[in-house]
Each structure stands twice: as structure tokens, then as C-alpha cells.
Amino acid sequence: MTGIARPSHHTPAAILGVGSHLPSRLVSNAMLCERIDSSDEWIRSRSGIRTRYWATEEETVEEMAVSAAAQAVANAGLTAEEVDCVIVSTVSHLRQFPSLAVSVAHRLGTRAPGAFDITAGCAGFCYGLSLAADLVGAGSARHVLVIGVERLSEQLDPDDRTTAFLFSDGAGAFLVGPSDEPGIGPVVWGSDGSHKDTIRQSTSWAALRDARDAPWPVIAMEGREVFKWAAYEMGPVAERALERAGAGVQDLSAFVPHQANLRITEELVKGLALPEHVAVARTIADYGNSSAASIPTAVHRMLADGDAKPGGLALLLAFGTGLVYAGQVVRLPPAPPEPPRPAVPASRTAEPAARTPTDS
Ligand SMILES: CC(C)(COP(=O)(O)OP(=O)(O)OC[C@H]1O[C@@H](n2cnc3c(N)ncnc32)[C@H](O)[C@@H]1OP(=O)(O)O)[C@@H](O)C(=O)NCCC(=O)NCCS
């Protein structure tokens, strides 16, 4: 009987290039405090955030994803024609179908790659990275683009002081491909649906169908609960990811946790007893929490600024709505040529979030 051919070997996968897109509107805490009863001091001390980037009307999820992805491909020394799978992680694509990944693949000039979106909130990029490593490993794809993109400013209530200062926009991308040595360690991932309401869309899109005056769905969050869960649960996930990679904290060159709150990061750094030489991502201060984009934009920034060492090991660790989590150890790729710079000068006031044009 003829069977399905067994793959002859497992191909190790690694990150070959990174890309990042920071949107144009730099929004300070003072600007937000024109709408919420808060202060620059409170926001800095409770979250670590000084500024965040918000997209303009033109900076749709598609535009930002294409920008970051094109850089990742170029920085890997490849062309778009060599990409055979595109995975986009986002919670900000306002159309259910077609997927954002197919539009991005088309805009990049790829040749009919597999293309699909995934949703795992702020852990989505680490989920996608794990899928990419498995696709390359099994021989299902050779070069996989993993993109995390968000436009959360559009899903915020600018008058809600518990969320308005936290979330931001942006895109980051990794190009994953075959390598002589494993460059992406086994993922440790999971979910805890008993906390599913702690970060949620306030209402479903269906509410807009059922009532004309229904409010636009926004992010609703039980911040204190999420904080406690992340600070308590993520340490053991980090330890298991290190163990599965056969590495210890002394082997790390960088620690890149999801940029949700600087105090959560510091708790994790302390709990893991990271040695001094490990560079820690703290891009939350300038970038805010850009969900699926937070880890790749942080990796890009650390490499571009020379804070993290190309070829060194980095522990990635993410958590988000669900609640879901994922972590893995990776070998860092070559540094991108330049730190990301926003395209136009910052706006003067924090106007309400720019709306995605209805035709995109
Ligand atoms: C949101 C977050 C910064 C709030 O910080 P916190 O220290 O937990 O603050 P609390 O929610 O306990 O609120 C403390 C007090 O500040 C008040 N407060 C809340 N937001 C405020 C604001 N923007 N400005 C001033 N005061 C504020 C609260 O009303 C509360 O007042 P009370 O003590 O009189 O009741 C923090 O909980 C957090 O970051 N949680 C994790 C969120 C997260 O990671 N989400 C994304 C995961 S992907």
C-alpha cells in the first residue's frame, strides 16, 4: 500500500531578519490627561509609560504590516518572492474576511504563499513564531513571515482612565527560515479561560447590528487582576521555556517580555534572578502596549540600538486576552540597519483615535 511520505528530516528554523513600523503620532501622557482624570506622574509610576505611538488615518493595519514585513524580508537578505507563508497576528483588523495576511502577501509581491491571520491577543506574536518554526521544521514552508500588527488607539475609549493610557499602535515582523542550528526553541504556551473577561471587547460587533445607537466596541479591562495573574503565573512559564530550550538565565543575552507594564517586567526580572549582563526590553516607556506588535518592535529596537547582541539568546515571554500566554528562547538575528523613526512630526494634541477608512 502506498503511504504518505514521511519527512526525511527535521529542518532547524531561525529568525533571519526583523522589521518594525512605528506610527506617526507621538502621544504624551499630558495630551491624554486632557481627556482623563489622571496625571503624567501617575501613569509613569503605575505603568512606566511616558509616550506611545498612535496611527494616523492613512496608517491602517495593512500599511503598517506591509512596512514592517518588507523590512524583515530585506534585512534577511531575501526577496518577497522567496516567502512561502505569511502569518499575521492581530486583534485590530476590522474585517472578518478576507484575512489581513492575504492583502499583506499580495502587497509585498509574494508568489501565492500560504496566508492566514491568528488571534491570540498580546501573546499572538509568540504563537505565530512557534507555528512558523514548526512549518519550517516539518518542511511545509521554507521562509515564513510572522507579523504582529495592532491599531488599538481605535479600540480605546479616550475617556476611560483605566485603559486610555495603556494601549498603542504599531507593527513588527520576523522572517523565519531554515538554519544549520536551531534558532527558535520549543514554545511553552497555554490558556486560562477562567479569566476570559479580564481583558475583553466591551461589546461584540453584533451589538452594532442589533441597535443603531450601540456604542463602538472598546477594550475593557480588570487591570489589577491581570497584573496579579501575569506577575504570578509568567515566571514559571519563563522557567519552563528555558528548560525546554536547554538553557539557563546565565546563557541569555536578552529578556523580551510583552510590554504591558514596566512593574510586571521588573517583577519578572527579580523573580527569575536575571544576571546583570542580560539586556531587558523596556520599550513600554516610549511605545506603550502595542499587543501583538510589542515583542517584535522591542526586539528590533534593542538590536538597532545595540542593546541586544546579534547571535545571542533571548527569552521571549508574552501574555494577553484569554488569558493566553506563550514563551520561547530564540537566537537573535543580525541587527537591522537603523532604529525605527516615525515618518512625520508628532501631533500637538491627542485627538481621538484616527478611524480606519471604511474601504480598507
Ligand atoms: C492598569 C494598571 C496600570 C493600573 O495600575 P494599578 O496599580 O493596578 O491601579 P489600580 O487599578 O489598583 O487602581 C489604583 C487606584 O488608582 C485609580 N486609577 C485608575 N486609573 C487611574 C489613572 N489613569 N489615573 C489616576 N488614578 C487612576 C483607581 O481608581 C484606584 O483608586 P482607588 O484606590 O481609590 O480605588 C495596572 O493594573 C496594569 O497595568 N495591569 C495590567 C494590565 C495589562 O497588562 N493589560 C494588558 C495585558 S495584555
Short mmCIF file of C-alpha atoms and ligand atoms in Angstrom, two decimals:
data_model
loop_
_atom_site.label_atom_id
_atom_site.label_comp_id
_atom_site.label_asym_id
_atom_site.label_seq_id
_atom_site.Cartn_x
_atom_site.Cartn_y
_atom_site.Cartn_z
CA MET A 1 0.00 0.00 0.00
CA THR A 2 1.28 3.48 -0.84
CA GLY A 3 1.52 5.71 2.20
CA ILE A 4 2.17 9.36 2.83
CA ALA A 5 5.88 10.03 2.59
CA ARG A 6 7.50 10.59 5.98
CA PRO A 7 9.63 13.75 6.02
CA SER A 8 13.24 12.61 5.89
CA HIS A 9 14.44 15.03 8.50
CA HIS A 10 13.57 17.99 10.70
CA THR A 11 14.89 21.36 9.46
CA PRO A 12 16.04 23.71 12.23
CA ALA A 13 14.47 27.18 11.95
CA ALA A 14 15.83 30.56 12.94
CA ILE A 15 14.92 34.25 12.77
CA LEU A 16 16.72 35.64 9.72
CA GLY A 17 15.51 39.26 9.72
CA VAL A 18 13.41 41.73 11.71
CA GLY A 19 11.32 44.77 10.78
CA SER A 20 9.34 47.38 12.68
CA HIS A 21 6.89 50.17 11.93
CA LEU A 22 6.17 52.88 14.49
CA PRO A 23 3.22 55.05 13.50
CA SER A 24 3.47 58.82 13.20
CA ARG A 25 1.57 60.33 16.10
CA LEU A 26 3.63 60.58 19.27
CA VAL A 27 1.19 60.98 22.15
CA SER A 28 2.38 62.10 25.59
CA ASN A 29 0.70 61.43 28.93
CA ALA A 30 -0.07 65.14 29.26
CA MET A 31 -2.05 65.01 25.99
CA LEU A 32 -4.16 62.10 27.26
CA CYS A 33 -4.77 63.84 30.56
CA GLU A 34 -6.77 66.48 28.66
CA ARG A 35 -9.44 63.75 28.44
CA ILE A 36 -8.93 61.64 31.59
CA ASP A 37 -8.67 62.42 35.29
CA SER A 38 -5.05 61.33 35.72
CA SER A 39 -1.52 62.74 35.64
CA ASP A 40 1.79 62.18 33.90
CA GLU A 41 3.25 61.21 37.28
CA TRP A 42 0.53 58.58 38.00
CA ILE A 43 0.82 57.00 34.55
CA ARG A 44 4.63 56.86 34.69
CA SER A 45 4.76 55.42 38.19
CA ARG A 46 1.96 52.83 37.78
CA SER A 47 2.76 51.67 34.23
CA GLY A 48 6.19 53.03 33.23
CA ILE A 49 4.71 54.67 30.11
CA ARG A 50 5.94 58.14 29.05
CA THR A 51 4.72 58.21 25.44
CA ARG A 52 3.06 55.95 22.91
CA TYR A 53 2.63 55.98 19.11
CA TRP A 54 -0.81 56.16 17.55
CA ALA A 55 -1.58 55.71 13.87
CA THR A 56 -2.85 58.39 11.51
CA GLU A 57 -5.84 57.71 9.29
CA GLU A 58 -3.53 56.56 6.49
CA GLU A 59 -1.62 54.18 8.75
CA THR A 60 -4.01 51.26 8.52
CA VAL A 61 -3.10 47.82 9.85
CA GLU A 62 -2.31 46.80 6.27
CA GLU A 63 0.07 49.74 5.69
CA MET A 64 1.92 49.19 8.95
CA ALA A 65 2.14 45.41 8.45
CA VAL A 66 3.49 45.80 4.91
CA SER A 67 6.09 48.31 6.09
CA ALA A 68 7.41 46.08 8.91
CA ALA A 69 7.26 42.91 6.80
CA ALA A 70 9.14 44.44 3.85
CA GLN A 71 11.96 45.42 6.22
CA ALA A 72 12.13 41.92 7.73
CA VAL A 73 12.43 40.37 4.27
CA ALA A 74 15.11 42.85 3.16
CA ASN A 75 17.03 42.54 6.43
CA ALA A 76 17.10 38.76 5.95
CA GLY A 77 18.73 39.34 2.54
CA LEU A 78 15.73 37.80 0.75
CA THR A 79 13.10 38.94 -1.72
CA ALA A 80 9.34 38.72 -1.28
CA GLU A 81 9.22 36.01 -3.95
CA GLU A 82 11.07 33.70 -1.58
CA VAL A 83 8.38 33.94 1.13
CA ASP A 84 6.06 30.94 1.11
CA CYS A 85 3.90 31.59 4.14
CA VAL A 86 2.57 34.77 5.79
CA ILE A 87 1.09 34.70 9.30
CA VAL A 88 -0.46 37.87 10.74
CA SER A 89 -1.36 38.13 14.40
CA THR A 90 -3.78 40.94 15.22
CA VAL A 91 -6.93 41.87 17.09
CA SER A 92 -7.27 45.12 15.14
CA HIS A 93 -8.29 44.03 11.64
CA LEU A 94 -11.86 45.30 11.44
CA ARG A 95 -12.91 43.00 8.61
CA GLN A 96 -13.64 39.35 9.42
CA PHE A 97 -12.58 38.27 5.91
CA PRO A 98 -10.57 38.13 3.74
CA SER A 99 -7.64 37.83 6.13
CA LEU A 100 -5.15 40.66 6.50
CA ALA A 101 -2.38 38.19 5.66
CA VAL A 102 -3.56 37.74 2.06
CA SER A 103 -3.57 41.51 1.44
CA VAL A 104 -0.12 41.89 3.00
CA ALA A 105 1.26 38.97 0.97
CA HIS A 106 -0.14 40.50 -2.21
CA ARG A 107 1.18 44.00 -1.46
CA LEU A 108 4.64 42.61 -0.74
CA GLY A 109 4.80 40.95 -4.16
CA THR A 110 5.00 37.37 -2.89
CA ARG A 111 4.14 34.38 -5.08
CA ALA A 112 0.96 32.75 -3.80
CA PRO A 113 2.18 31.89 -0.29
CA GLY A 114 0.03 30.27 2.39
CA ALA A 115 -1.50 33.24 4.23
CA PHE A 116 -3.67 33.43 7.33
CA ASP A 117 -4.42 35.51 10.42
CA ILE A 118 -4.33 34.34 14.01
CA THR A 119 -5.79 35.87 17.16
CA ALA A 120 -4.09 35.30 20.47
CA GLY A 121 -4.04 38.89 21.74
CA CYS A 122 -0.73 40.09 23.13
CA ALA A 123 0.67 36.53 23.03
CA GLY A 124 -0.16 36.26 19.31
CA PHE A 125 3.30 37.02 18.02
CA CYS A 126 4.89 34.23 20.09
CA TYR A 127 2.11 31.87 18.95
CA GLY A 128 2.84 32.79 15.31
CA LEU A 129 6.57 32.38 15.78
CA SER A 130 6.07 28.89 17.13
CA LEU A 131 3.86 27.98 14.14
CA ALA A 132 6.49 29.37 11.77
CA ALA A 133 9.27 27.29 13.36
CA ASP A 134 7.10 24.17 13.09
CA LEU A 135 6.21 24.86 9.44
CA VAL A 136 9.89 25.24 8.53
CA GLY A 137 10.80 22.24 10.71
CA ALA A 138 8.28 19.96 9.02
CA GLY A 139 9.15 21.17 5.53
CA SER A 140 5.70 22.73 4.96
CA ALA A 141 7.31 26.09 4.23
CA ARG A 142 10.82 27.40 3.74
CA HIS A 143 10.51 31.12 4.52
CA VAL A 144 7.70 32.30 6.79
CA LEU A 145 6.84 35.90 7.61
CA VAL A 146 5.39 36.39 11.08
CA ILE A 147 3.80 39.80 11.59
CA GLY A 148 2.27 41.33 14.71
CA VAL A 149 0.24 44.46 14.00
CA GLU A 150 -2.21 46.48 16.07
CA ARG A 151 -4.18 49.71 15.85
CA LEU A 152 -5.55 49.72 19.37
CA SER A 153 -5.99 53.50 19.56
CA GLU A 154 -9.12 52.93 17.52
CA GLN A 155 -10.46 50.47 20.07
CA LEU A 156 -9.93 52.67 23.11
CA ASP A 157 -12.39 54.83 24.98
CA PRO A 158 -10.33 58.03 25.26
CA ASP A 159 -12.37 58.96 28.35
CA ASP A 160 -11.69 55.71 30.24
CA ARG A 161 -8.78 56.38 32.55
CA THR A 162 -8.24 52.68 33.26
CA THR A 163 -7.24 51.87 29.67
CA ALA A 164 -6.71 55.03 27.56
CA PHE A 165 -3.06 55.50 28.56
CA LEU A 166 -2.01 51.87 28.17
CA PHE A 167 -2.50 50.79 24.58
CA SER A 168 -0.84 51.81 21.32
CA ASP A 169 -0.32 51.05 17.63
CA GLY A 170 2.48 49.61 15.51
CA ALA A 171 3.78 46.59 13.62
CA GLY A 172 6.73 44.25 13.92
CA ALA A 173 7.83 41.31 11.79
CA PHE A 174 10.27 38.38 11.80
CA LEU A 175 11.36 36.45 8.74
CA VAL A 176 11.79 32.80 9.80
CA GLY A 177 13.73 30.35 7.66
CA PRO A 178 15.98 27.28 7.64
CA SER A 179 19.21 27.31 9.58
CA ASP A 180 22.14 24.98 10.36
CA GLU A 181 21.41 25.18 14.09
CA PRO A 182 18.06 25.56 15.91
CA GLY A 183 17.35 29.27 16.43
CA ILE A 184 13.81 29.03 17.85
CA GLY A 185 13.30 26.92 20.95
CA PRO A 186 10.20 24.87 21.80
CA VAL A 187 7.24 27.02 22.80
CA VAL A 188 5.60 26.81 26.19
CA TRP A 189 2.07 28.04 25.71
CA GLY A 190 -1.38 27.80 27.18
CA SER A 191 -4.63 29.50 28.07
CA ASP A 192 -6.78 30.10 31.12
CA GLY A 193 -10.35 30.78 30.06
CA SER A 194 -11.45 31.26 33.66
CA HIS A 195 -10.03 34.79 33.21
CA LYS A 196 -11.61 35.42 29.82
CA ASP A 197 -13.43 38.55 30.93
CA THR A 198 -10.42 40.33 32.42
CA ILE A 199 -9.42 41.85 29.04
CA ARG A 200 -12.26 41.89 26.56
CA GLN A 201 -14.01 43.75 23.78
CA SER A 202 -16.74 45.68 25.66
CA THR A 203 -19.46 44.54 23.24
CA SER A 204 -19.44 42.32 20.17
CA TRP A 205 -19.73 43.71 16.62
CA ALA A 206 -23.18 42.12 16.61
CA ALA A 207 -24.36 44.82 19.01
CA LEU A 208 -23.88 47.36 16.21
CA ARG A 209 -26.16 45.27 14.01
CA ASP A 210 -28.82 44.92 16.66
CA ALA A 211 -29.01 48.54 17.83
CA ARG A 212 -28.17 51.58 15.73
CA ASP A 213 -27.05 53.58 18.73
CA ALA A 214 -24.96 50.79 20.25
CA PRO A 215 -21.55 52.04 21.38
CA TRP A 216 -18.42 51.28 19.38
CA PRO A 217 -16.71 48.24 20.99
CA VAL A 218 -13.68 49.22 23.06
CA ILE A 219 -11.12 47.49 25.26
CA ALA A 220 -12.42 46.81 28.77
CA MET A 221 -10.04 45.51 31.41
CA GLU A 222 -9.74 44.49 35.05
CA GLY A 223 -6.19 45.85 35.29
CA ARG A 224 -5.39 44.81 38.84
CA GLU A 225 -6.47 41.20 38.21
CA VAL A 226 -4.43 40.96 35.02
CA PHE A 227 -1.41 42.44 36.77
CA LYS A 228 -1.54 39.90 39.60
CA TRP A 229 -2.08 36.97 37.23
CA ALA A 230 0.82 37.96 34.97
CA ALA A 231 3.23 38.71 37.80
CA TYR A 232 2.42 35.36 39.48
CA GLU A 233 1.95 32.99 36.52
CA MET A 234 4.53 34.14 33.96
CA GLY A 235 7.66 33.31 36.00
CA PRO A 236 7.07 29.53 35.83
CA VAL A 237 6.28 29.80 32.10
CA ALA A 238 9.63 31.55 31.58
CA GLU A 239 11.42 28.84 33.55
CA ARG A 240 9.78 26.06 31.51
CA ALA A 241 10.70 27.80 28.24
CA LEU A 242 14.33 28.00 29.37
CA GLU A 243 14.28 24.36 30.46
CA ARG A 244 12.78 23.18 27.17
CA ALA A 245 15.49 25.07 25.27
CA GLY A 246 18.18 23.53 27.49
CA ALA A 247 19.30 27.00 28.61
CA GLY A 248 19.69 28.82 31.91
CA VAL A 249 19.37 32.52 32.73
CA GLN A 250 23.17 32.85 32.60
CA ASP A 251 23.05 31.81 28.90
CA LEU A 252 20.69 34.66 27.98
CA SER A 253 21.78 37.84 26.32
CA ALA A 254 18.30 39.43 26.38
CA PHE A 255 14.90 39.13 28.04
CA VAL A 256 11.99 40.43 25.98
CA PRO A 257 8.73 40.19 27.92
CA HIS A 258 5.48 41.52 26.45
CA GLN A 259 5.47 45.26 27.10
CA ALA A 260 2.33 45.54 29.24
CA ASN A 261 3.52 47.33 32.36
CA LEU A 262 7.07 48.14 33.49
CA ARG A 263 6.22 46.94 37.00
CA ILE A 264 5.28 43.48 35.66
CA THR A 265 8.61 43.38 33.79
CA GLU A 266 10.55 44.31 36.94
CA GLU A 267 8.72 41.64 38.98
CA LEU A 268 9.68 39.03 36.40
CA VAL A 269 13.31 40.19 36.25
CA LYS A 270 13.52 39.89 40.03
CA GLY A 271 11.74 36.53 40.19
CA LEU A 272 13.96 35.00 37.51
CA ALA A 273 17.10 36.45 39.15
CA LEU A 274 18.41 37.58 35.78
CA PRO A 275 22.16 38.29 35.79
CA GLU A 276 23.30 41.89 35.17
CA HIS A 277 24.54 41.13 31.66
CA VAL A 278 21.02 40.27 30.38
CA ALA A 279 19.55 43.21 28.45
CA VAL A 280 15.88 43.73 29.38
CA ALA A 281 13.30 45.18 26.97
CA ARG A 282 11.71 48.30 28.44
CA THR A 283 10.25 49.82 25.28
CA ILE A 284 6.93 50.22 27.11
CA ALA A 285 8.27 53.62 28.27
CA ASP A 286 8.25 55.04 24.72
CA TYR A 287 5.95 52.66 22.84
CA GLY A 288 3.13 51.78 25.28
CA ASN A 289 1.46 48.38 24.93
CA SER A 290 1.07 47.54 21.23
CA SER A 291 -0.17 43.98 21.92
CA ALA A 292 0.93 41.58 19.15
CA ALA A 293 3.46 44.17 17.92
CA SER A 294 5.14 44.68 21.30
CA ILE A 295 7.70 41.85 21.21
CA PRO A 296 8.96 42.23 17.61
CA THR A 297 9.15 46.04 17.88
CA ALA A 298 11.09 45.65 21.15
CA VAL A 299 13.50 43.13 19.60
CA HIS A 300 14.01 45.43 16.61
CA ARG A 301 14.71 48.44 18.82
CA MET A 302 17.13 46.55 21.10
CA LEU A 303 19.11 45.22 18.14
CA ALA A 304 19.10 48.56 16.28
CA ASP A 305 20.24 50.46 19.38
CA GLY A 306 22.95 47.88 20.15
CA ASP A 307 21.33 46.93 23.48
CA ALA A 308 20.94 43.28 22.47
CA LYS A 309 23.64 41.18 20.84
CA PRO A 310 23.03 39.62 17.39
CA GLY A 311 23.59 35.87 17.75
CA GLY A 312 22.81 35.99 21.48
CA LEU A 313 19.96 34.08 23.12
CA ALA A 314 16.77 35.94 24.03
CA LEU A 315 13.84 34.75 26.12
CA LEU A 316 10.52 35.96 24.68
CA LEU A 317 7.52 35.87 27.02
CA ALA A 318 4.00 37.08 26.26
CA PHE A 319 0.51 37.08 27.77
CA GLY A 320 -2.78 38.62 26.79
CA THR A 321 -6.55 38.45 26.40
CA GLY A 322 -7.94 35.00 27.06
CA LEU A 323 -5.93 34.89 29.18
CA VAL A 324 -3.31 33.24 26.96
CA TYR A 325 0.45 33.02 27.21
CA ALA A 326 3.49 31.82 25.26
CA GLY A 327 7.24 31.89 25.69
CA GLN A 328 10.29 30.58 23.86
CA VAL A 329 14.05 31.07 23.70
CA VAL A 330 15.37 32.37 20.37
CA ARG A 331 18.73 33.22 18.85
CA LEU A 332 18.76 36.89 17.86
CA PRO A 333 19.27 37.71 14.16
CA PRO A 334 21.64 40.32 12.70
CA ALA A 335 20.88 43.91 13.71
CA PRO A 336 18.64 45.91 11.36
CA PRO A 337 20.38 48.89 9.75
CA GLU A 338 18.58 51.69 11.61
CA PRO A 339 16.37 52.33 14.61
CA PRO A 340 12.76 52.88 13.57
CA ARG A 341 11.81 56.52 13.17
CA PRO A 342 8.28 57.81 12.87
CA ALA A 343 7.57 59.31 9.47
CA VAL A 344 6.16 62.73 10.41
CA PRO A 345 6.43 65.05 13.43
CA ALA A 346 4.28 64.33 16.47
CA SER A 347 0.84 65.84 16.69
CA ARG A 348 0.27 68.56 19.26
CA THR A 349 -2.83 67.20 20.94
CA ALA A 350 -4.25 63.74 21.44
CA GLU A 351 -7.15 63.90 19.08
CA PRO A 352 -9.45 60.91 19.31
CA ALA A 353 -8.04 57.86 17.56
CA ALA A 354 -7.92 58.01 13.78
CA ARG A 355 -10.56 55.83 12.16
CA THR A 356 -9.73 53.14 9.66
CA PRO A 357 -11.13 54.23 6.28
CA THR A 358 -14.29 52.26 5.59
CA ASP A 359 -12.92 50.79 2.36
CA SER A 360 -9.91 49.10 3.95
C1 LIG B 1 -3.82 49.33 34.62
C2 LIG B 1 -2.77 49.43 35.72
C3 LIG B 1 -1.60 50.30 35.26
C4 LIG B 1 -3.42 50.11 36.94
O1 LIG B 1 -2.45 50.19 37.97
P1 LIG B 1 -2.80 49.66 39.44
O2 LIG B 1 -1.67 49.99 40.29
O3 LIG B 1 -3.19 48.21 39.34
O4 LIG B 1 -4.01 50.55 39.80
P2 LIG B 1 -5.47 50.09 40.32
O5 LIG B 1 -6.29 49.60 39.19
O6 LIG B 1 -5.27 49.18 41.51
O7 LIG B 1 -6.04 51.48 40.82
C5 LIG B 1 -5.45 52.18 41.93
C6 LIG B 1 -6.20 53.48 42.12
O8 LIG B 1 -5.91 54.37 41.04
C7 LIG B 1 -7.09 54.79 40.40
N1 LIG B 1 -6.81 54.93 38.98
C8 LIG B 1 -7.05 54.04 37.98
N2 LIG B 1 -6.61 54.57 36.81
C9 LIG B 1 -6.09 55.77 37.07
C10 LIG B 1 -5.49 56.75 36.30
N3 LIG B 1 -5.32 56.62 34.97
N4 LIG B 1 -5.05 57.88 36.91
C11 LIG B 1 -5.20 58.06 38.23
N5 LIG B 1 -5.77 57.14 39.02
C12 LIG B 1 -6.22 56.00 38.47
C13 LIG B 1 -8.11 53.73 40.70
O9 LIG B 1 -9.41 54.26 40.64
C14 LIG B 1 -7.71 53.30 42.10
O10 LIG B 1 -8.24 54.23 43.01
P3 LIG B 1 -8.79 53.73 44.44
O11 LIG B 1 -7.60 53.13 45.13
O12 LIG B 1 -9.30 54.99 45.06
O13 LIG B 1 -9.84 52.72 44.12
C15 LIG B 1 -2.25 48.04 36.12
O14 LIG B 1 -3.22 47.36 36.86
C16 LIG B 1 -1.84 47.19 34.95
O15 LIG B 1 -1.01 47.57 34.15
N6 LIG B 1 -2.42 45.99 34.86
C17 LIG B 1 -2.08 45.07 33.82
C18 LIG B 1 -2.79 45.46 32.57
C19 LIG B 1 -2.27 44.75 31.39
O16 LIG B 1 -1.17 44.29 31.39
N7 LIG B 1 -3.10 44.70 30.36
C20 LIG B 1 -2.72 44.17 29.11
C21 LIG B 1 -2.34 42.78 29.18
S1 LIG B 1 -2.03 42.25 27.59
#
